[in-house]
Tab-separated table of C-alpha atoms in Angstrom:
chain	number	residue	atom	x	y	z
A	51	UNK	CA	74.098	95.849	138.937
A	52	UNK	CA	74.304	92.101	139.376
A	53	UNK	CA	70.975	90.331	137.747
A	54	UNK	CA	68.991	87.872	138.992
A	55	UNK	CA	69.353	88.640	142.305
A	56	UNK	CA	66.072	89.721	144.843
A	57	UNK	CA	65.782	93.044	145.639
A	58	UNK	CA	65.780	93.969	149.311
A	59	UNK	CA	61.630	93.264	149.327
A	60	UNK	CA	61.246	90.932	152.167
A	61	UNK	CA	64.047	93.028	154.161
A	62	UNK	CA	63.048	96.461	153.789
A	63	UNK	CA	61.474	98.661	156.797
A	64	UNK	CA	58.760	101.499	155.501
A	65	UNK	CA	60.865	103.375	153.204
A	66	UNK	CA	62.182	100.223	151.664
A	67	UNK	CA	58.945	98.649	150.815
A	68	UNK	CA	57.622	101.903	149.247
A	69	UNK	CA	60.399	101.832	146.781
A	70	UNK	CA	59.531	97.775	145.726
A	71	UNK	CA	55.861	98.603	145.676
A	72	UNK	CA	55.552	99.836	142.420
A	73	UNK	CA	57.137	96.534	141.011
A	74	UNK	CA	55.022	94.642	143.351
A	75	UNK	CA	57.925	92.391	143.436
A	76	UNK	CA	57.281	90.506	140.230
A	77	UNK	CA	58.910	93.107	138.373
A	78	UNK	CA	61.724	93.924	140.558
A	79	UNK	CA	65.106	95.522	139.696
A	80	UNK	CA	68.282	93.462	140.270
A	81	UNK	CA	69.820	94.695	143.101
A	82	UNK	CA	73.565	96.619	143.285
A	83	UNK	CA	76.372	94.155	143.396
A	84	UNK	CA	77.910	95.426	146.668
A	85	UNK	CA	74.970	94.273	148.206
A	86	UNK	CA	75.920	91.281	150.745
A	87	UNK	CA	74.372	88.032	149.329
A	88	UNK	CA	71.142	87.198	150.057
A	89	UNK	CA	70.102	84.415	152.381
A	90	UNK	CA	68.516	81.205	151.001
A	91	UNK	CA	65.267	82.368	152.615
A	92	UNK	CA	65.151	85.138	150.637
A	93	UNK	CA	66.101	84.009	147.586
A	94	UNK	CA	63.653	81.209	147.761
A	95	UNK	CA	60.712	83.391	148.994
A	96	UNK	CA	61.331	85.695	146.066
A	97	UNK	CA	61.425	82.620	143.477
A	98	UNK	CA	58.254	81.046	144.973
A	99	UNK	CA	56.639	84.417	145.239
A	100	UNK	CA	56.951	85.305	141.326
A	101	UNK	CA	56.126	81.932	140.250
A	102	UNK	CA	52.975	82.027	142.160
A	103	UNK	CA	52.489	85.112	141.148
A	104	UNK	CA	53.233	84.615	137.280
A	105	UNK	CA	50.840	81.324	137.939
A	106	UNK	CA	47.999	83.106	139.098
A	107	UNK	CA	47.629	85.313	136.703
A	108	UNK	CA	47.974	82.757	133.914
A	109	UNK	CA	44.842	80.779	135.493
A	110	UNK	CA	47.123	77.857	136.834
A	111	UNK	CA	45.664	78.053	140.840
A	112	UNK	CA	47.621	74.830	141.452
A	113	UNK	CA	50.625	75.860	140.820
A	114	UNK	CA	49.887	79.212	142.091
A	115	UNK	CA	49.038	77.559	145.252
A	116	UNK	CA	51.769	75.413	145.865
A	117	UNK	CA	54.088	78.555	145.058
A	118	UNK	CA	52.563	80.656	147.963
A	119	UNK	CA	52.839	77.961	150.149
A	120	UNK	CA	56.444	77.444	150.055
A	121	UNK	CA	56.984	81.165	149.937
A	122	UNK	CA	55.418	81.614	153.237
A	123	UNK	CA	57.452	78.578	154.455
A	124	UNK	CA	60.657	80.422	153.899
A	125	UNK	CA	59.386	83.195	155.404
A	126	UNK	CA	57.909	81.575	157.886
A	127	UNK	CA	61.339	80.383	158.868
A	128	UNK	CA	62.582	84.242	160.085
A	129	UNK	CA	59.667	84.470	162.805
A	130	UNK	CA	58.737	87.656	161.364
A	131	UNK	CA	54.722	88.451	160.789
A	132	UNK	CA	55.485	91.581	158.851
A	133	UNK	CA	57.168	89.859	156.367
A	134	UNK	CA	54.266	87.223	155.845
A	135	UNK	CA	51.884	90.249	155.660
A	136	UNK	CA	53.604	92.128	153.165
A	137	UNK	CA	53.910	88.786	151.152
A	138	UNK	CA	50.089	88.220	151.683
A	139	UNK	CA	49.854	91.790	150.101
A	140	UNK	CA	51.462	90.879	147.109
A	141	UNK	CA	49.322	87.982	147.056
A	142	UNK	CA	46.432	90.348	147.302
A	143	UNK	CA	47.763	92.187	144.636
A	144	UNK	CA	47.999	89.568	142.103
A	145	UNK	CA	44.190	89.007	143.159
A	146	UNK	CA	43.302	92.325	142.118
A	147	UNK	CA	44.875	92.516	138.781
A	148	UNK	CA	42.557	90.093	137.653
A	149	UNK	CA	39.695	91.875	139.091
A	150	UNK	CA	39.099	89.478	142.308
A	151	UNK	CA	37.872	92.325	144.751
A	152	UNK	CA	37.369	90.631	147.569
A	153	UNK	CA	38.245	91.026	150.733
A	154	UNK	CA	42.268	90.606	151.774
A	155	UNK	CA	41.527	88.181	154.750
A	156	UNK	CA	44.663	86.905	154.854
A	157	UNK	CA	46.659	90.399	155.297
A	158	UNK	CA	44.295	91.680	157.351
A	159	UNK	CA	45.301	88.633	160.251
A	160	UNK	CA	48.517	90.403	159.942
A	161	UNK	CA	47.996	93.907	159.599
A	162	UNK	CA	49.188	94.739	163.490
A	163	UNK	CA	53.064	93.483	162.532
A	164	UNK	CA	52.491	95.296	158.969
A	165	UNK	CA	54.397	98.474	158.287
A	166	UNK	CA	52.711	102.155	157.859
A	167	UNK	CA	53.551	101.723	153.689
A	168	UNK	CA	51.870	97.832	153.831
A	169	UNK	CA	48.890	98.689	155.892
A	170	UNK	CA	48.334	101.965	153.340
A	171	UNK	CA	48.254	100.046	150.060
A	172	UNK	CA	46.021	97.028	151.716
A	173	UNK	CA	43.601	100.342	152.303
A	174	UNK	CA	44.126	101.388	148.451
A	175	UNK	CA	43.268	98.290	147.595
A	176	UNK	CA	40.598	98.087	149.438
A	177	UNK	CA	39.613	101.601	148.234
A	178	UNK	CA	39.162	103.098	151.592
A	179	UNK	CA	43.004	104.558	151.608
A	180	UNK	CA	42.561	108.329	153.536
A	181	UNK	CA	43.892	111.233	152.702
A	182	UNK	CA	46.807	111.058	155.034
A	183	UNK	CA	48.175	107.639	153.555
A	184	UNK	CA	48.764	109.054	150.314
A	185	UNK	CA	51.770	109.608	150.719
A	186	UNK	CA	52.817	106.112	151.648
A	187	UNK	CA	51.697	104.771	148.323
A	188	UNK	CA	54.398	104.773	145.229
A	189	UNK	CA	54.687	107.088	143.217
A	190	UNK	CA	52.129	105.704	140.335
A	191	UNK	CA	49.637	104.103	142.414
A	192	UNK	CA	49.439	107.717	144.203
A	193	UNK	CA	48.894	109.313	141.010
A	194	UNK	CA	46.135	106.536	139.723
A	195	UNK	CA	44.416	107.562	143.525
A	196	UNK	CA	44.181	110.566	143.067
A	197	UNK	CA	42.362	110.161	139.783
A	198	UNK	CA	40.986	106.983	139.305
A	199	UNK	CA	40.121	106.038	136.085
A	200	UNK	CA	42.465	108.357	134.193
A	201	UNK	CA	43.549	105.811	131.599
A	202	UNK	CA	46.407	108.843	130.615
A	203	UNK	CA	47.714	107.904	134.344
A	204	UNK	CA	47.385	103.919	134.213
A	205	UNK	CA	49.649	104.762	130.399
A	206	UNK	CA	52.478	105.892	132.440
A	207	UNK	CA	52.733	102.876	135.123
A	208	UNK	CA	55.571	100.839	133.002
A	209	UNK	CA	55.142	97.554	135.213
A	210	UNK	CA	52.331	95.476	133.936
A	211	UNK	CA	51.346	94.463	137.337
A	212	UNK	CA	51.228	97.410	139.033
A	213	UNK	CA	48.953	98.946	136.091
A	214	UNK	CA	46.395	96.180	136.333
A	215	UNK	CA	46.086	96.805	140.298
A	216	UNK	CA	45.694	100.439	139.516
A	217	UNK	CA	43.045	99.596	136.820
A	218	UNK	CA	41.098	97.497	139.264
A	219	UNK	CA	41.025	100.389	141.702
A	220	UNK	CA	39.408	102.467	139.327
A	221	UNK	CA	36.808	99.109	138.937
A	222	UNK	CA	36.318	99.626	142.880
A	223	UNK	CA	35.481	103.236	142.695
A	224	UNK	CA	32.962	102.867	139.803
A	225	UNK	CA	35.521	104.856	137.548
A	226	UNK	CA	36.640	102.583	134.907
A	227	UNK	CA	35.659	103.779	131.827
A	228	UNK	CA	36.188	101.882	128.126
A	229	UNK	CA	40.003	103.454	127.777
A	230	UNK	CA	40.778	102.276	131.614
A	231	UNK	CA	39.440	98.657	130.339
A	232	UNK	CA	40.533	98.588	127.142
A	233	UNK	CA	44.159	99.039	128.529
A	234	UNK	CA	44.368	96.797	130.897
A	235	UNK	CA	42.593	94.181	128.359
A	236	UNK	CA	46.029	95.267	126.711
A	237	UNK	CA	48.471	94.800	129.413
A	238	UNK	CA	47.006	91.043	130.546
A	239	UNK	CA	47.032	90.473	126.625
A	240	UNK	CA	50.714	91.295	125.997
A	241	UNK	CA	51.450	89.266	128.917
A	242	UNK	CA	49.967	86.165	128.242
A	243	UNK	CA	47.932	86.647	131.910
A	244	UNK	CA	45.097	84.175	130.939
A	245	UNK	CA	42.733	84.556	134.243
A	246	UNK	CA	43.724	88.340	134.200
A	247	UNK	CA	42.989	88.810	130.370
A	248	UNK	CA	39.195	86.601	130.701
A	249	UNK	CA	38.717	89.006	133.502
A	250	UNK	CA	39.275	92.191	132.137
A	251	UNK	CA	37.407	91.104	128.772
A	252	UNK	CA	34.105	89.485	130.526
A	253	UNK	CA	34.011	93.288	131.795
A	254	UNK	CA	34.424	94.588	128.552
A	255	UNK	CA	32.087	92.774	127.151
A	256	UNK	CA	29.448	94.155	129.980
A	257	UNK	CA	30.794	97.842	129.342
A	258	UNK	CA	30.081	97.106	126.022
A	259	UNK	CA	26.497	95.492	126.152
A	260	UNK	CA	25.647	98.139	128.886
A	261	UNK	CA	26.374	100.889	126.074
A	262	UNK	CA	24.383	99.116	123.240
A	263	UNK	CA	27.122	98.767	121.320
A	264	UNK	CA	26.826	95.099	119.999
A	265	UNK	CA	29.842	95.553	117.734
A	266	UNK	CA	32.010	96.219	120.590
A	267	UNK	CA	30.621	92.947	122.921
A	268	UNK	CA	30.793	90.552	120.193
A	269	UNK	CA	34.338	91.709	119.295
A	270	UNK	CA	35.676	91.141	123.074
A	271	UNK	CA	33.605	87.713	123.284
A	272	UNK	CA	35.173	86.296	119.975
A	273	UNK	CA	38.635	87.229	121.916
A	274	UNK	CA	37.278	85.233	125.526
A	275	UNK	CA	36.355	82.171	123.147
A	276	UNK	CA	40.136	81.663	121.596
A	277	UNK	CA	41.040	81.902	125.001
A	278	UNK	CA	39.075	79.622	126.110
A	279	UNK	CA	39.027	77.277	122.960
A	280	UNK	CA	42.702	76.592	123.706
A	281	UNK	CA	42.155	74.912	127.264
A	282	UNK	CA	42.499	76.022	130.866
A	283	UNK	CA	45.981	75.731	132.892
A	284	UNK	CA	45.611	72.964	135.765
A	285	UNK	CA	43.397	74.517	138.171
């Protein structure tokens, strides 16, 4: 395996992309050597897509914006919609893992070039995937859909990403109980994911109130205020 290098995210059909979803691209594996090199498009989109990404989550919007923007400029430079929607997915994604659950305007412009796999995790996302799309979804995102909430399941998604967006699926269907919370409060924790982390706390915090348990809210609101004490990214 040669590091460093993109996997084939931005060039894969159906099959392909349900093999990078998991990894959600942030998190993707270095792909084989004999693989012919990668064109400057790619390898630009991929480095402006997990910067933006990485910025996002860490509460820095302006740099978050500035790193979509140039993504979908390389992209933009293969005429191809499906690859701006499945970037605009991943985009969507990020959104999710720190619990924004609105509505994924931008992918749905492009959901007519999107492939069968894209189109069925913008529906899990949106928690309206059907029965039939199951199947489209990775591995670990089809497990946490078929029983949201199961903190056991979101425990055995390794990438910290892809956990998250399975946690705030579970937020979507009203299934996120304190385990579900309290491990993706975890996850954002461990990696330094300030707008994630604030996120996932300010609902722990409500959990927490919601239950009478006083203990518990003041606990995750001493952990919002050292976050916050320390100062906000540039927004």
């Amino acid at each position: 395996m040669t590091p460093n290098r993109p996997t084939s995210f931005f060039r894969a059909g159906a099959a392909g992309s349900r093999a990078a979803w998991p990894l959600l691209l942030a998190a993707a594996l270095a792909a084989c050597g004999s693989r012919p090199a990668a064109p400057d498009w790619e390898l630009n989109a991929h480095a402006s897509a997990t910067r933006a990404t990485e910025a996002y989550l860490s509460g820095d919007t302006r740099v978050a914006e500035l790193e979509w923007s140039r993504a979908r400029g390389e992209i933009a430079r293969t005429g191809r919609p499906d690859l701006l929607a499945r970037l605009e997915l991943l985009r969507c994604a990020a959104q999710r893992a720190a619990l924004d659950l609105s509505a994924c305007a931008a992918f749905e412009a492009l959901r007519a070039d999107a492939q069968p796999a894209e189109r069925a995790y913008a529906d899990y996302l949106a928690g309206r995937i059907a029965p039939g799309e199951l199947a489209l979804l990775p591995a670990a995102q089809r497990q946490a859909a078929a029983a949201p909430g199961d903190a056991r399941v979101l425990r055995g998604i390794n990438d910290p990403l892809s956990r998250l967006v399975a946690g705030s699926a579970a937020v979507g269907a009203a299934a996120a109980g304190d385990d579900t919370v309290a491990l993706a409060v975890g996850t954002a924790s461990q990696q330094g994911w300030r707008r994630a982390l604030l996120a996932w706390l300010g609902l722990q915090v409500r959990q927490a109130q919601a239950a009478g348990d006083a203990v518990g809210a003041a606990a995750a609101q001493r952990r919002i205020d050292v976050v916050l004490q320390q100062g906000a990214p540039g927004r």
